[in-house]
Amino acid sequence: MAQPLVKKDDDRDDEEYSPFLGIEKGAVLQEARVFNDPQLDARRCSQVITKLLYLLNQGETFTKIEATEVFFSVTKLFQSRDIGLRRMVYLMIKELSPSADEVIIVTSSLMKDMNSKTDMYRANAIRVLCRITDGTLLTQIERYLKQAIVDKNPVVASAALVSGIHLLQTNPEIVKRWSNEVQEAVQSRAALVQFHALALLHQIRQNDRLAVSKLVTSLTRGSVRSPLAQCLLIRYTSQVIRESASNTQTGDRPFYDFLEGCLRHKAEMVIFEAARAITELNGVTTRELTPAITVLQLFLSSSKPVLRFAAVRTLNKVAMTHPMAVTNCNIDMESLISDQNRSIATLAITTLLKTGNESSVDRLMKQITNFMSDIADEFKIVVVEAIRSLCLKFPLKYRSLMNFLSNILREEGGFEYKKAIVDSIVILIRDIPDAKEGGLLHLCEFIEDCEFTYLSTQILHFLGIEGPKTSDPSKYIRYIYNRVHLENATVRASAVSTLAKFGAMVDSLKPRIFVLLRRCLYDSDDEVRDRATLYLNTLGGEGEVVETDKDAKEFLFGSLDVPLVNLETSLKAYVPSEEPFDIHSVPKEVKTQPLVEKKAPGKKPAGLGAPPSGPATTVDAYERLLSSVPEFSNFGKVFKSSAPVELTEAETEYAVNVVKHIFDRHVVFQYNCTNTIPEQLLENVIVIVDASDAEEFSEVASKPLRSLPYDSPGQTFVAFEKPEGVPAVGKFSNMLRFIVREVDPSTGEPEDDGVEDEYQLEDLEVVSADYVLKVGVSNFRNAWESMDPDDEKVDEYGLGPRENLTEAVNAVISLLGMQPCEGTEVVPSNSRSHTCLLSGVYIGNVKVLVRLQFGIDSQKEVAMKLAVRSDDVAVSEAIHDIVASG
Amino acid sequence: MANFFSSRDSCPAVKNILLLDSEGKRVVVKYYSDEWPTNSAKLAFEKSLFTKTLKSNARVEEITMFDDNIVIYKFVQDLHFYVTGGDEDNELILASVLQGFFDAVALLLRNTVDKREALENLDLIYLCLDEIVDQGMILETDTSVIAGKVAIQSLDAGAPLSEQTISQALATAREHLARTLLK
């Protein structure tokens, strides 16, 4: 690594001087022999250590043997009493991160230093020792560490506290015993000690809400001196406010006064921390926001870029939820557009775009046009997205915004940037009817000179859908047909498809399209030829002006009613045989992934080629897993796989969750186990299931997990037989049984003999909802009316007192395990009645639709009317049974 | 260490501190987060960060967003100082770390802050970093305290205090006093 670097230095110029010129690992390792001299030369030794550190820092690595050798000779240097050298020795030891048996060599030296009279030795020895130590050694030095925490020298106390923060990750039970000392250190007069003590104390107590709340209550009254500690306190306070969120409706928020008081603190970092905390409060009111916005506004005109950035970034976030609160800062923001720091300028622009009103749009666009030419693509994308949302907000202004977008589309730019612009134009076309024709022409012009195949094909596809519906479809044909001459095969093929769509939709254009398509029959690429042939045949009518028949239209424009990912898996699994591939065998269930969506709240409405919301991957994975077990091969197809249910608490030795796979006549429990103890290897892991509370089930097979090493999850399975097609329910108790083998942490080798052990898991239930698939319908009303009203089963239920309707609706949805349709799972706040529509597929592939009507009275008693329609009356009754027994 | 960064909802943390030269090559780098597991990942980060910030004239602390991280930076002569933190962190706290680092280095190098001087006194810079951040946790940000801790140890404990060391110490103290007054 160092080699080429040095060579370059040599060639470039001899004038640049470096003490490390021509440095080489081998030579330095030779030099390190001076550490073994009986007469130590401290200065020389320090220099050699510096060189070693330099090598490591440049990315050079030492082999195991080299590192051990260096480590042992470095330990000799503890003989020297030179303070500077000792510091370098500490650094070197930390850098080498010695193995357990090597640590023993230096332990005594470090422990001696830990009790030395020199504070500097003590502080550093603590940090080194805690860095390299393991649990057993820690108990030996615990006593000293506790003393060090309350040491009167702040450097020593900080060293012990910071080490505690790191040790808490690996040895929590030991560090938790230091609470009293840490609490004392929180009162320290030294600023940094207070900061470190508060951080550690909070981490010790973070799982205990009450304790954190008490801590905050006592400290917000007292005086915390250190600005850093004050910042921490603000974070903890907002955490407490978040968790006690329920009582906010009534008047004042607890601790708000404290946060507001911090806005007058003398340290800028505290002021900012408090202002940000206020803006992030749940359901913050304008009155609460105002003081925070005022200080942020002051920061906007600061001379320090960091302060301006921090303020504008926070205001930008506020503008998403409370645009009106930020408008006061607009003048300051506008002056930031010309800020030297482009990050600040971009944030200012996007904030302005969010807060601007209709009349200021034109002025803003003028300013932005100048600005766009000198910023990087990543900033431009941000601006484009802001403009898109502005345009959706003020549809009347579409003309100037669309012009802006088409102008920047013509300029230079990378793929991501162009894609952002195209996506924006597409969304505007969809949402603003007036913008359609103009927008489509902009896109047509763009594909005339577009270097990105992906964008060309996406635009062509979009043209095929939207183009035929315009007043004069013929004017787009030229642009599309040009593609057939000028582009690569992929684009040509998609241009052929687009032409065919025009032909199918616009009967008057059909003869001309036929001529064009026939020419494509001689294309050099077979995909292009195939498509042309296919379309010529499906459109029919031999190129006369006739109406295209319904089937062909359906074929061309109908959407595929199965998820593409599922189709792909099925096609891959299909073995060529007498039996043709049946599209109806493709599973239709779309696994929703609400967690992922929640994490990305800023996700914009997807434009062209919206990424297929990558579900089905778990379905896939499960199928692959299950098919790997021969015992399960005759169970048939999985009807439904449940979401994982945790069977252990968080942070226990072994983490186990279970997935329930429902088959027609069987149920398979898939236990996902993780071993969280590095010193253990588990073998022959199996879950012993007691099904005495589930009479209809009988165990037929189980598959143990041969070995479960640390931190690499594995699966064990247990299979049960149950009556066919019957939604049998029951409760199962689980016991994890395994053989433990101790693992030597230094070598990673397990010991020879293991011990059998058991671990109690939580119970597991198979419930009725496991037999219902979440399958949505696009038009509930149509689907509902297409089912026989005579088979409808209606009944009324009392649900007892509930907090509100939302709670009742959610309870019933999760009980039934069905898919809410048309957004009816959302109950408007404070409403007294609500109708919720559900759809699903019951085991045996029976489609079920449910209409729920809720009402709540003044005593919060909830009543529900349940109407079920399905192809099978028995299934409708089963649904009623679920509700009646739930 | 990974835990420390993920459970860091409550505690400010530094992901790395970089000191690069005017061509983007390492003088000293220190990584505390395992976001960049290999040396090549680190080098790639340094290279793109360097290229991105190259054009700015960061005489005072500048700031940018980079790969979902906040980077505070400052350039002097042929040295580029960087401090990286997570994008949810308080920018001003990170800035105080950079300021502490920069000023301490300036103090230790007696205001001749350039690459040559830094390489000559590389041991001091290593010690300085060691006193500022410990595995991502901020240890100290006060310039004079940091420089003080490093400087004490660069004196030879065994030797008696000579005339020269006293005058050196006085010079340092005077210099620092002047700087604090000027602020």
CSV table of N, CA and C in Angstrom, one decimal, chain A residues 235 276 309 313, chain B residues 4-5 8 11-18 30-33 35-36 45 49 62-73 82-95 97-98 133 136 138:
chain,number,residue,atom,x,y,z
A,235,ARG,N,-32.0,16.3,24.5
A,235,ARG,CA,-32.4,15.1,23.8
A,235,ARG,C,-33.2,14.1,24.7
A,276,ARG,N,-34.2,22.8,17.6
A,276,ARG,CA,-34.5,21.7,16.7
A,276,ARG,C,-35.4,20.7,17.5
A,309,PHE,N,-26.1,26.7,7.9
A,309,PHE,CA,-26.5,25.4,7.4
A,309,PHE,C,-27.5,24.7,8.3
A,313,ARG,N,-31.3,24.0,7.4
A,313,ARG,CA,-31.7,22.5,7.2
A,313,ARG,C,-32.9,22.3,8.1
B,4,PHE,N,-22.7,1.2,19.5
B,4,PHE,CA,-22.6,2.5,20.0
B,4,PHE,C,-23.1,3.5,19.0
B,5,PHE,N,-22.9,3.2,17.7
B,5,PHE,CA,-23.4,4.1,16.7
B,5,PHE,C,-24.9,4.0,16.4
B,8,ARG,N,-27.2,5.4,19.1
B,8,ARG,CA,-26.7,6.7,19.4
B,8,ARG,C,-27.8,7.7,19.3
B,11,CYS,N,-26.8,10.2,21.9
B,11,CYS,CA,-25.4,10.7,22.2
B,11,CYS,C,-24.7,11.1,20.9
B,12,PRO,N,-24.2,12.3,20.9
B,12,PRO,CA,-23.5,12.7,19.7
B,12,PRO,C,-22.2,11.8,19.4
B,13,ALA,N,-22.0,11.5,18.2
B,13,ALA,CA,-20.8,10.6,17.9
B,13,ALA,C,-20.1,11.1,16.7
B,14,VAL,N,-18.8,10.9,16.7
B,14,VAL,CA,-18.0,11.2,15.6
B,14,VAL,C,-17.7,10.0,14.8
B,15,LYS,N,-17.9,10.0,13.5
B,15,LYS,CA,-17.6,8.8,12.7
B,15,LYS,C,-16.2,8.7,12.2
B,16,ASN,N,-15.6,9.9,11.8
B,16,ASN,CA,-14.2,9.8,11.5
B,16,ASN,C,-13.6,11.2,11.6
B,17,ILE,N,-12.3,11.3,11.7
B,17,ILE,CA,-11.6,12.6,11.6
B,17,ILE,C,-10.5,12.4,10.6
B,18,LEU,N,-10.4,13.3,9.6
B,18,LEU,CA,-9.4,13.1,8.6
B,18,LEU,C,-8.6,14.3,8.5
B,30,LYS,N,-8.5,8.8,11.0
B,30,LYS,CA,-8.9,8.0,12.2
B,30,LYS,C,-10.4,7.7,12.0
B,31,TYR,N,-10.7,6.4,11.9
B,31,TYR,CA,-12.1,6.0,11.7
B,31,TYR,C,-12.7,5.4,13.0
B,32,TYR,N,-13.9,5.8,13.4
B,32,TYR,CA,-14.4,5.3,14.6
B,32,TYR,C,-15.7,4.4,14.3
B,33,SER,N,-16.3,4.6,13.1
B,33,SER,CA,-17.5,3.8,12.8
B,33,SER,C,-17.1,2.8,11.8
B,35,GLU,N,-18.7,1.9,9.3
B,35,GLU,CA,-19.4,2.2,8.1
B,35,GLU,C,-18.5,1.9,6.9
B,36,TRP,N,-17.1,2.1,7.1
B,36,TRP,CA,-16.2,1.9,6.0
B,36,TRP,C,-15.3,0.8,6.5
B,45,PHE,N,-13.9,6.9,0.2
B,45,PHE,CA,-14.6,7.9,0.9
B,45,PHE,C,-13.8,9.2,0.9
B,49,LEU,N,-14.8,12.6,-1.0
B,49,LEU,CA,-15.0,13.8,-0.1
B,49,LEU,C,-14.1,14.9,-0.5
B,62,GLU,N,-16.4,25.0,7.1
B,62,GLU,CA,-17.5,24.9,6.1
B,62,GLU,C,-18.2,23.5,6.4
B,63,ILE,N,-19.3,23.3,5.7
B,63,ILE,CA,-20.1,22.2,6.0
B,63,ILE,C,-20.8,21.6,4.8
B,64,THR,N,-20.9,20.3,4.7
B,64,THR,CA,-21.7,19.8,3.6
B,64,THR,C,-22.3,18.4,4.0
B,65,MET,N,-23.3,18.0,3.2
B,65,MET,CA,-23.9,16.7,3.4
B,65,MET,C,-23.2,15.8,2.4
B,66,PHE,N,-22.8,14.6,2.9
B,66,PHE,CA,-22.1,13.7,2.0
B,66,PHE,C,-22.5,12.3,2.4
B,67,ASP,N,-23.2,11.6,1.4
B,67,ASP,CA,-23.6,10.2,1.7
B,67,ASP,C,-24.3,10.0,3.0
B,68,ASP,N,-25.3,10.9,3.2
B,68,ASP,CA,-26.1,10.8,4.5
B,68,ASP,C,-25.3,11.1,5.7
B,69,ASN,N,-24.1,11.7,5.5
B,69,ASN,CA,-23.4,12.1,6.7
B,69,ASN,C,-23.2,13.6,6.6
B,70,ILE,N,-22.9,14.2,7.8
B,70,ILE,CA,-22.5,15.6,7.8
B,70,ILE,C,-21.0,15.7,7.9
B,71,VAL,N,-20.4,16.5,7.1
B,71,VAL,CA,-19.0,16.7,7.1
B,71,VAL,C,-18.7,18.2,7.4
B,72,ILE,N,-17.9,18.4,8.4
B,72,ILE,CA,-17.4,19.8,8.7
B,72,ILE,C,-16.0,19.8,8.3
B,73,TYR,N,-15.6,20.9,7.6
B,73,TYR,CA,-14.2,20.9,7.1
B,73,TYR,C,-13.6,22.3,7.1
B,82,TYR,N,-11.1,17.4,8.3
B,82,TYR,CA,-12.5,17.0,8.1
B,82,TYR,C,-12.9,16.3,9.4
B,83,VAL,N,-14.2,16.5,9.8
B,83,VAL,CA,-14.8,15.7,10.8
B,83,VAL,C,-16.2,15.3,10.3
B,84,THR,N,-16.5,14.0,10.4
B,84,THR,CA,-17.7,13.4,9.9
B,84,THR,C,-18.6,12.9,11.0
B,85,GLY,N,-19.9,13.2,10.9
B,85,GLY,CA,-20.9,12.7,11.9
B,85,GLY,C,-22.2,12.3,11.1
B,86,GLY,N,-23.1,11.6,11.8
B,86,GLY,CA,-24.3,11.2,11.2
B,86,GLY,C,-25.2,12.4,10.9
B,87,ASP,N,-26.2,12.2,10.0
B,87,ASP,CA,-26.9,13.3,9.5
B,87,ASP,C,-28.0,13.8,10.5
B,88,GLU,N,-28.2,13.0,11.6
B,88,GLU,CA,-29.1,13.5,12.6
B,88,GLU,C,-28.4,14.3,13.7
B,89,ASP,N,-27.1,14.3,13.6
B,89,ASP,CA,-26.4,15.0,14.7
B,89,ASP,C,-26.4,16.5,14.7
B,90,ASN,N,-26.1,17.1,15.8
B,90,ASN,CA,-26.1,18.5,15.9
B,90,ASN,C,-24.8,19.0,15.2
B,91,GLU,N,-25.0,19.8,14.2
B,91,GLU,CA,-23.9,20.3,13.4
B,91,GLU,C,-22.9,21.1,14.2
B,92,LEU,N,-23.4,21.8,15.2
B,92,LEU,CA,-22.5,22.7,15.9
B,92,LEU,C,-21.6,21.9,16.9
B,93,ILE,N,-22.1,20.8,17.3
B,93,ILE,CA,-21.3,19.9,18.2
B,93,ILE,C,-20.1,19.4,17.4
B,94,LEU,N,-20.4,18.9,16.2
B,94,LEU,CA,-19.4,18.4,15.3
B,94,LEU,C,-18.4,19.5,14.9
B,95,ALA,N,-18.9,20.7,14.7
B,95,ALA,CA,-18.0,21.8,14.4
B,95,ALA,C,-17.1,22.1,15.6
B,97,VAL,N,-15.9,19.9,17.6
B,97,VAL,CA,-14.8,18.9,17.5
B,97,VAL,C,-13.7,19.3,16.5
B,98,LEU,N,-14.2,19.8,15.4
B,98,LEU,CA,-13.2,20.2,14.3
B,98,LEU,C,-12.4,21.4,14.8
B,133,VAL,N,-11.2,12.3,20.7
B,133,VAL,CA,-12.3,11.4,20.5
B,133,VAL,C,-11.8,10.0,20.9
B,136,GLY,N,-15.2,7.2,18.9
B,136,GLY,CA,-16.4,7.8,18.5
B,136,GLY,C,-17.0,8.8,19.5
B,138,ILE,N,-17.0,11.8,22.1
B,138,ILE,CA,-16.2,13.0,22.2
B,138,ILE,C,-15.6,13.1,23.6
